[in-house]
Amino acid sequence: MAHESFLIDNGVLIEYIGKDNVVTIPDEVTVIGDEAFYGRDTITDLTISDNVATIGNNAFAYCSSLTSVTIPDSVTTIGSGAFGYCTGLTGIWVD
């Protein structure tokens, strides 16, 4: 997956603009911004890189096809509603 799928500014992932079903957050990202993936209902699997420390409010809200998420232990803050209304979510793994 190319970095062109992400709008990133100074380590903050502002928005995902790709169309992939399986998404891996790039290593340069330290913060997943508020609503960065809001409503992206084509994503099924998500892996967050080891450099991410913060997941913003509603970052993945309404990603209804999302079934699994892997969160590294580097994440220290998960915002309100970060995975709200992810109706297909069956598992969250913390590494």
PDB file of C-alpha atoms in Angstrom:
ATOM      1  CA  MET A   1       0.000   0.000   0.000  1.00  0.00           C
ATOM      2  CA  ALA A   2       1.454   3.335  -1.018  1.00  0.00           C
ATOM      3  CA  HIS A   3       1.741   6.323   1.293  1.00  0.00           C
ATOM      4  CA  GLU A   4      -0.370   8.195  -1.260  1.00  0.00           C
ATOM      5  CA  SER A   5      -3.345   6.593   0.486  1.00  0.00           C
ATOM      6  CA  PHE A   6      -2.712   8.737   3.567  1.00  0.00           C
ATOM      7  CA  LEU A   7      -2.713  12.464   4.270  1.00  0.00           C
ATOM      8  CA  ILE A   8       0.043  12.867   6.886  1.00  0.00           C
ATOM      9  CA  ASP A   9       1.348  16.105   8.395  1.00  0.00           C
ATOM     10  CA  ASN A  10       4.238  16.060  10.893  1.00  0.00           C
ATOM     11  CA  GLY A  11       3.452  12.510  11.996  1.00  0.00           C
ATOM     12  CA  VAL A  12      -0.309  13.087  12.277  1.00  0.00           C
ATOM     13  CA  LEU A  13      -2.455  10.942  10.008  1.00  0.00           C
ATOM     14  CA  ILE A  14      -5.145  13.424   9.047  1.00  0.00           C
ATOM     15  CA  GLU A  15      -7.164  11.326   6.618  1.00  0.00           C
ATOM     16  CA  TYR A  16      -7.141   7.977   4.863  1.00  0.00           C
ATOM     17  CA  ILE A  17      -7.995   8.452   1.189  1.00  0.00           C
ATOM     18  CA  GLY A  18      -7.219   4.954  -0.067  1.00  0.00           C
ATOM     19  CA  LYS A  19      -9.531   2.145  -1.107  1.00  0.00           C
ATOM     20  CA  ASP A  20      -7.715  -0.910   0.298  1.00  0.00           C
ATOM     21  CA  ASN A  21      -9.523  -3.505   2.404  1.00  0.00           C
ATOM     22  CA  VAL A  22      -6.443  -4.300   4.473  1.00  0.00           C
ATOM     23  CA  VAL A  23      -4.694  -1.246   5.908  1.00  0.00           C
ATOM     24  CA  THR A  24      -1.370  -0.896   7.727  1.00  0.00           C
ATOM     25  CA  ILE A  25      -0.625   2.499   9.234  1.00  0.00           C
ATOM     26  CA  PRO A  26       2.778   3.781   7.971  1.00  0.00           C
ATOM     27  CA  ASP A  27       5.719   3.866  10.387  1.00  0.00           C
ATOM     28  CA  GLU A  28       6.015   7.660  10.162  1.00  0.00           C
ATOM     29  CA  VAL A  29       2.633   8.114  11.875  1.00  0.00           C
ATOM     30  CA  THR A  30       2.634   8.869  15.624  1.00  0.00           C
ATOM     31  CA  VAL A  31      -0.936  10.158  15.916  1.00  0.00           C
ATOM     32  CA  ILE A  32      -4.080   8.979  14.140  1.00  0.00           C
ATOM     33  CA  GLY A  33      -6.156  12.136  14.011  1.00  0.00           C
ATOM     34  CA  ASP A  34      -9.799  12.641  14.911  1.00  0.00           C
ATOM     35  CA  GLU A  35     -12.105  11.052  12.305  1.00  0.00           C
ATOM     36  CA  ALA A  36      -9.143  10.072  10.083  1.00  0.00           C
ATOM     37  CA  PHE A  37     -10.951   6.918   8.881  1.00  0.00           C
ATOM     38  CA  TYR A  38     -14.520   7.954   9.707  1.00  0.00           C
ATOM     39  CA  GLY A  39     -17.039   6.008   7.635  1.00  0.00           C
ATOM     40  CA  ARG A  40     -14.484   4.103   5.520  1.00  0.00           C
ATOM     41  CA  ASP A  41     -16.707   1.038   5.260  1.00  0.00           C
ATOM     42  CA  THR A  42     -14.481  -0.921   2.847  1.00  0.00           C
ATOM     43  CA  ILE A  43     -11.715  -1.553   5.406  1.00  0.00           C
ATOM     44  CA  THR A  44     -11.825  -5.051   6.888  1.00  0.00           C
ATOM     45  CA  ASP A  45      -8.460  -5.404   8.667  1.00  0.00           C
ATOM     46  CA  LEU A  46      -6.306  -2.774  10.328  1.00  0.00           C
ATOM     47  CA  THR A  47      -2.769  -2.926  11.714  1.00  0.00           C
ATOM     48  CA  ILE A  48      -1.421   0.086  13.575  1.00  0.00           C
ATOM     49  CA  SER A  49       2.347   0.653  13.461  1.00  0.00           C
ATOM     50  CA  ASP A  50       4.543   0.532  16.560  1.00  0.00           C
ATOM     51  CA  ASN A  51       5.195   4.285  16.388  1.00  0.00           C
ATOM     52  CA  VAL A  52       1.586   5.311  17.016  1.00  0.00           C
ATOM     53  CA  ALA A  53       0.956   6.680  20.512  1.00  0.00           C
ATOM     54  CA  THR A  54      -2.496   8.267  20.082  1.00  0.00           C
ATOM     55  CA  ILE A  55      -5.719   7.281  18.349  1.00  0.00           C
ATOM     56  CA  GLY A  56      -8.017  10.285  18.052  1.00  0.00           C
ATOM     57  CA  ASN A  57     -11.712  10.718  18.760  1.00  0.00           C
ATOM     58  CA  ASN A  58     -13.959   8.861  16.313  1.00  0.00           C
ATOM     59  CA  ALA A  59     -10.836   7.877  14.343  1.00  0.00           C
ATOM     60  CA  PHE A  60     -12.431   4.682  12.996  1.00  0.00           C
ATOM     61  CA  ALA A  61     -16.102   5.381  13.762  1.00  0.00           C
ATOM     62  CA  TYR A  62     -18.598   3.878  11.337  1.00  0.00           C
ATOM     63  CA  CYS A  63     -16.049   1.591   9.659  1.00  0.00           C
ATOM     64  CA  SER A  64     -18.776  -1.027   9.517  1.00  0.00           C
ATOM     65  CA  SER A  65     -16.787  -3.666   7.585  1.00  0.00           C
ATOM     66  CA  LEU A  66     -13.837  -3.554   9.979  1.00  0.00           C
ATOM     67  CA  THR A  67     -13.529  -7.009  11.560  1.00  0.00           C
ATOM     68  CA  SER A  68     -10.110  -6.972  13.240  1.00  0.00           C
ATOM     69  CA  VAL A  69      -7.667  -4.440  14.642  1.00  0.00           C
ATOM     70  CA  THR A  70      -4.125  -4.921  15.941  1.00  0.00           C
ATOM     71  CA  ILE A  71      -3.005  -2.190  18.345  1.00  0.00           C
ATOM     72  CA  PRO A  72       0.629  -2.039  19.508  1.00  0.00           C
ATOM     73  CA  ASP A  73       1.457  -1.421  23.161  1.00  0.00           C
ATOM     74  CA  SER A  74       2.953   1.929  22.101  1.00  0.00           C
ATOM     75  CA  VAL A  75      -0.600   3.332  22.003  1.00  0.00           C
ATOM     76  CA  THR A  76      -1.201   5.173  25.275  1.00  0.00           C
ATOM     77  CA  THR A  77      -4.342   7.146  24.375  1.00  0.00           C
ATOM     78  CA  ILE A  78      -7.501   6.031  22.593  1.00  0.00           C
ATOM     79  CA  GLY A  79     -10.012   8.820  22.052  1.00  0.00           C
ATOM     80  CA  SER A  80     -13.727   8.798  22.659  1.00  0.00           C
ATOM     81  CA  GLY A  81     -15.688   6.738  20.138  1.00  0.00           C
ATOM     82  CA  ALA A  82     -12.503   5.682  18.345  1.00  0.00           C
ATOM     83  CA  PHE A  83     -14.146   2.425  17.217  1.00  0.00           C
ATOM     84  CA  GLY A  84     -17.769   3.501  17.658  1.00  0.00           C
ATOM     85  CA  TYR A  85     -20.347   1.860  15.426  1.00  0.00           C
ATOM     86  CA  CYS A  86     -17.848  -0.607  13.959  1.00  0.00           C
ATOM     87  CA  THR A  87     -20.628  -3.165  13.796  1.00  0.00           C
ATOM     88  CA  GLY A  88     -18.529  -5.858  12.120  1.00  0.00           C
ATOM     89  CA  LEU A  89     -15.706  -5.709  14.662  1.00  0.00           C
ATOM     90  CA  THR A  90     -15.074  -9.143  16.171  1.00  0.00           C
ATOM     91  CA  GLY A  91     -11.591  -8.746  17.610  1.00  0.00           C
ATOM     92  CA  ILE A  92      -9.095  -6.226  18.887  1.00  0.00           C
ATOM     93  CA  TRP A  93      -5.586  -7.464  19.567  1.00  0.00           C
ATOM     94  CA  VAL A  94      -2.999  -5.597  21.629  1.00  0.00           C
ATOM     95  CA  ASP A  95       0.629  -6.495  20.908  1.00  0.00           C
TER      96      ASP A  95
END
